[in-house]
């Protein structure tokens, strides 16, 4: 039997745990242990980033998708989804609107939409970067070839979010059709890192069939990959998917995992996600208090927001971007943190890059 105090000590001292130790932490979760880890984790985040919370303006620019992920509301098999895509001009305008609101990171997220060829994407990236050179551009548009990722990077994209979803190939196969594989998804992440992107991986908490062993494997995979960003949020069922009748992932487990992830990756950029805010009205604030340090308000034009419908009852689909930003500012300041408009790069990544520049 592994002893909990020993495991926690090791987690805070080294950021490293074995599979058994992670499972032990998961199986022995109590409100007291969770509060203890949240305190340690948020102190760790403050040590690296102070009481700053970084914002990313999320533009959901297309809900066309060639994939059929069983959990996702915009899967190609969902004939009830009302499809839309923003024009290149609309995307750039939306980014500029975000810039005026103070955003210095724009995230372009979408389904895997063949309309947006590499040429179109690099054009959009170049336009945004030429108008707003001090703004970071993050992409989240799924699995592409090494060459495509390289073209995006060379056009000026800074970061890429691609959740690995689940590290275990067998679990992956229960969440996705057979043309998609955990291996390819993970290879994409290694390619992104190799190219030089600040890279984000992550998974859904409480996805169907997920076991404590799966979560342990996810945390071990993240440790091996060492991404600059980690995105986790609860799975939430969507009415037009294979998993319509499944239950949502838990708030408490998600918060607990945010704390463990913060302690395993002290400098990582860790969002309190929209899904977390959807399962609990104060989910995002609680996420920050558990060790998260990023929020991603929606910048998409109000007219399309309801259509980017990944899961049921998604929040913030009615307000203008400025309202979302104000609402979040208030929420964050009420818990003693401050939303800042820095680009919010990963500190470790910046240090390494500077060392390379100096030829060390
Ligand atoms: N096409 C892009 C973006 C996917 S949407 C890509 O492949 O990366 C972004 C994330 O939303 C997904 O990675 C998934 O983890 C999450 N997501 C999708 N459906 C969800 C659901 N029903 N509940 C919670 N999160 C979901």
Short mmCIF file of N, CA and C and ligand atoms in Angstrom, two decimals, residues 64-65 67 69-74 109-112 140-143 160-165 185 202-205 231 233-238 241 243 275 308-312, ligand 1:
data_model
loop_
_atom_site.label_atom_id
_atom_site.label_comp_id
_atom_site.label_asym_id
_atom_site.label_seq_id
_atom_site.Cartn_x
_atom_site.Cartn_y
_atom_site.Cartn_z
N UNK A 64 -17.48 22.78 -39.70
CA UNK A 64 -17.41 21.64 -40.62
C UNK A 64 -16.29 20.74 -40.14
N UNK A 65 -16.53 19.44 -40.15
CA UNK A 65 -15.47 18.52 -39.71
C UNK A 65 -15.58 17.21 -40.46
N UNK A 67 -14.18 14.51 -39.38
CA UNK A 67 -14.07 13.41 -38.42
C UNK A 67 -15.40 13.12 -37.73
N UNK A 69 -15.74 11.85 -34.31
CA UNK A 69 -15.45 11.52 -32.91
C UNK A 69 -16.77 11.32 -32.16
N UNK A 70 -16.88 10.20 -31.44
CA UNK A 70 -18.19 9.80 -30.90
C UNK A 70 -18.75 10.78 -29.87
N UNK A 71 -17.87 11.57 -29.24
CA UNK A 71 -18.30 12.46 -28.15
C UNK A 71 -18.67 13.86 -28.64
N UNK A 72 -18.30 14.21 -29.85
CA UNK A 72 -18.28 15.62 -30.24
C UNK A 72 -19.51 16.03 -31.04
N UNK A 73 -20.12 17.13 -30.65
CA UNK A 73 -21.35 17.61 -31.29
C UNK A 73 -21.19 18.03 -32.74
N UNK A 74 -19.96 18.37 -33.16
CA UNK A 74 -19.80 18.79 -34.56
C UNK A 74 -19.22 17.67 -35.44
N UNK A 109 -9.82 28.05 -33.59
CA UNK A 109 -10.20 26.64 -33.43
C UNK A 109 -11.30 26.27 -34.41
N UNK A 110 -11.25 25.04 -34.87
CA UNK A 110 -12.30 24.59 -35.78
C UNK A 110 -12.28 23.10 -35.97
N UNK A 111 -13.30 22.61 -36.65
CA UNK A 111 -13.30 21.22 -37.08
C UNK A 111 -12.24 21.06 -38.16
N UNK A 112 -12.02 19.82 -38.57
CA UNK A 112 -11.06 19.58 -39.66
C UNK A 112 -11.81 19.81 -40.98
N UNK A 140 -5.87 25.46 -33.39
CA UNK A 140 -6.44 24.23 -32.84
C UNK A 140 -7.35 23.66 -33.91
N UNK A 141 -6.71 23.04 -34.91
CA UNK A 141 -7.47 22.58 -36.07
C UNK A 141 -7.15 21.12 -36.41
N UNK A 142 -6.73 20.39 -35.38
CA UNK A 142 -6.64 18.94 -35.53
C UNK A 142 -5.36 18.40 -36.13
N UNK A 143 -5.49 17.18 -36.67
CA UNK A 143 -4.33 16.42 -37.13
C UNK A 143 -3.98 16.79 -38.57
N UNK A 160 0.06 25.65 -30.68
CA UNK A 160 -0.91 24.71 -31.26
C UNK A 160 -1.51 23.85 -30.16
N UNK A 161 -2.82 23.81 -30.14
CA UNK A 161 -3.53 22.97 -29.16
C UNK A 161 -4.06 21.73 -29.85
N UNK A 162 -3.68 20.58 -29.34
CA UNK A 162 -4.18 19.32 -29.88
C UNK A 162 -4.27 18.34 -28.71
N UNK A 163 -5.44 18.27 -28.12
CA UNK A 163 -5.56 17.33 -26.99
C UNK A 163 -5.30 15.91 -27.45
N UNK A 164 -4.56 15.15 -26.65
CA UNK A 164 -4.32 13.77 -27.07
C UNK A 164 -5.57 12.91 -26.83
N UNK A 165 -6.51 13.44 -26.05
CA UNK A 165 -7.84 12.85 -25.75
C UNK A 165 -7.78 11.66 -24.80
N UNK A 185 -2.32 10.70 -33.37
CA UNK A 185 -2.55 11.92 -32.59
C UNK A 185 -1.27 12.27 -31.82
N UNK A 202 -3.86 17.29 -23.86
CA UNK A 202 -4.84 17.21 -22.78
C UNK A 202 -5.92 16.19 -23.08
N UNK A 203 -6.89 16.11 -22.18
CA UNK A 203 -7.91 15.06 -22.30
C UNK A 203 -9.19 15.48 -21.60
N UNK A 204 -10.25 14.74 -21.87
CA UNK A 204 -11.51 14.99 -21.18
C UNK A 204 -11.55 14.15 -19.90
N UNK A 205 -12.11 14.75 -18.87
CA UNK A 205 -12.22 14.04 -17.59
C UNK A 205 -13.60 13.38 -17.55
N UNK A 231 -4.67 21.19 -21.60
CA UNK A 231 -6.10 21.49 -21.53
C UNK A 231 -6.88 20.28 -21.06
N UNK A 233 -10.85 19.23 -19.36
CA UNK A 233 -12.17 19.70 -18.96
C UNK A 233 -13.06 18.48 -18.87
N UNK A 234 -14.19 18.61 -18.17
CA UNK A 234 -15.08 17.45 -18.06
C UNK A 234 -15.70 17.09 -19.40
N UNK A 235 -15.86 15.81 -19.65
CA UNK A 235 -16.69 15.36 -20.77
C UNK A 235 -18.13 15.77 -20.47
N UNK A 236 -18.82 16.29 -21.47
CA UNK A 236 -20.24 16.64 -21.32
C UNK A 236 -20.98 16.05 -22.51
N UNK A 237 -22.03 15.26 -22.25
CA UNK A 237 -22.70 14.61 -23.39
C UNK A 237 -23.37 15.61 -24.33
N UNK A 238 -23.45 15.24 -25.58
CA UNK A 238 -24.17 16.04 -26.57
C UNK A 238 -25.30 15.17 -27.12
N UNK A 241 -25.02 12.68 -30.32
CA UNK A 241 -23.84 11.84 -30.47
C UNK A 241 -24.10 10.44 -29.93
N UNK A 243 -22.73 9.19 -27.55
CA UNK A 243 -22.66 9.21 -26.08
C UNK A 243 -23.73 10.11 -25.45
N UNK A 275 -15.81 24.16 -20.59
CA UNK A 275 -16.56 22.98 -20.16
C UNK A 275 -16.67 22.95 -18.63
N UNK A 308 -21.33 26.29 -32.79
CA UNK A 308 -20.10 25.56 -32.43
C UNK A 308 -20.42 24.78 -31.16
N UNK A 309 -21.20 23.74 -31.37
CA UNK A 309 -21.90 23.09 -30.28
C UNK A 309 -21.24 21.74 -30.00
N UNK A 310 -20.14 21.78 -29.24
CA UNK A 310 -19.39 20.55 -28.98
C UNK A 310 -20.13 19.65 -28.00
N UNK A 311 -20.83 20.31 -27.04
CA UNK A 311 -21.57 19.56 -26.00
C UNK A 311 -22.77 20.39 -25.58
N UNK A 312 -23.71 19.75 -24.87
CA UNK A 312 -24.96 20.44 -24.53
C UNK A 312 -24.75 21.57 -23.51
N1 LIG B 1 -10.75 19.78 -34.37
C1 LIG B 1 -9.88 20.24 -33.32
C2 LIG B 1 -10.65 20.90 -32.19
C3 LIG B 1 -11.53 19.97 -31.45
S1 LIG B 1 -12.65 20.70 -30.30
C4 LIG B 1 -9.05 19.06 -32.84
O1 LIG B 1 -9.21 17.97 -33.36
O2 LIG B 1 -8.21 19.24 -31.97
C5 LIG B 1 -11.61 20.91 -28.90
C6 LIG B 1 -11.75 19.90 -27.79
O3 LIG B 1 -13.07 19.88 -27.28
C7 LIG B 1 -11.50 18.47 -28.16
O4 LIG B 1 -10.12 18.20 -28.22
C8 LIG B 1 -12.21 17.69 -27.06
O5 LIG B 1 -11.30 17.30 -26.02
C9 LIG B 1 -13.21 18.71 -26.52
N2 LIG B 1 -14.59 18.19 -26.65
C10 LIG B 1 -15.20 17.73 -27.77
N3 LIG B 1 -16.41 17.23 -27.47
C11 LIG B 1 -16.58 17.37 -26.14
C12 LIG B 1 -17.61 17.01 -25.22
N4 LIG B 1 -18.72 16.39 -25.63
N5 LIG B 1 -17.43 17.30 -23.92
C13 LIG B 1 -16.31 17.93 -23.50
N6 LIG B 1 -15.30 18.27 -24.31
C14 LIG B 1 -15.43 17.99 -25.62
#
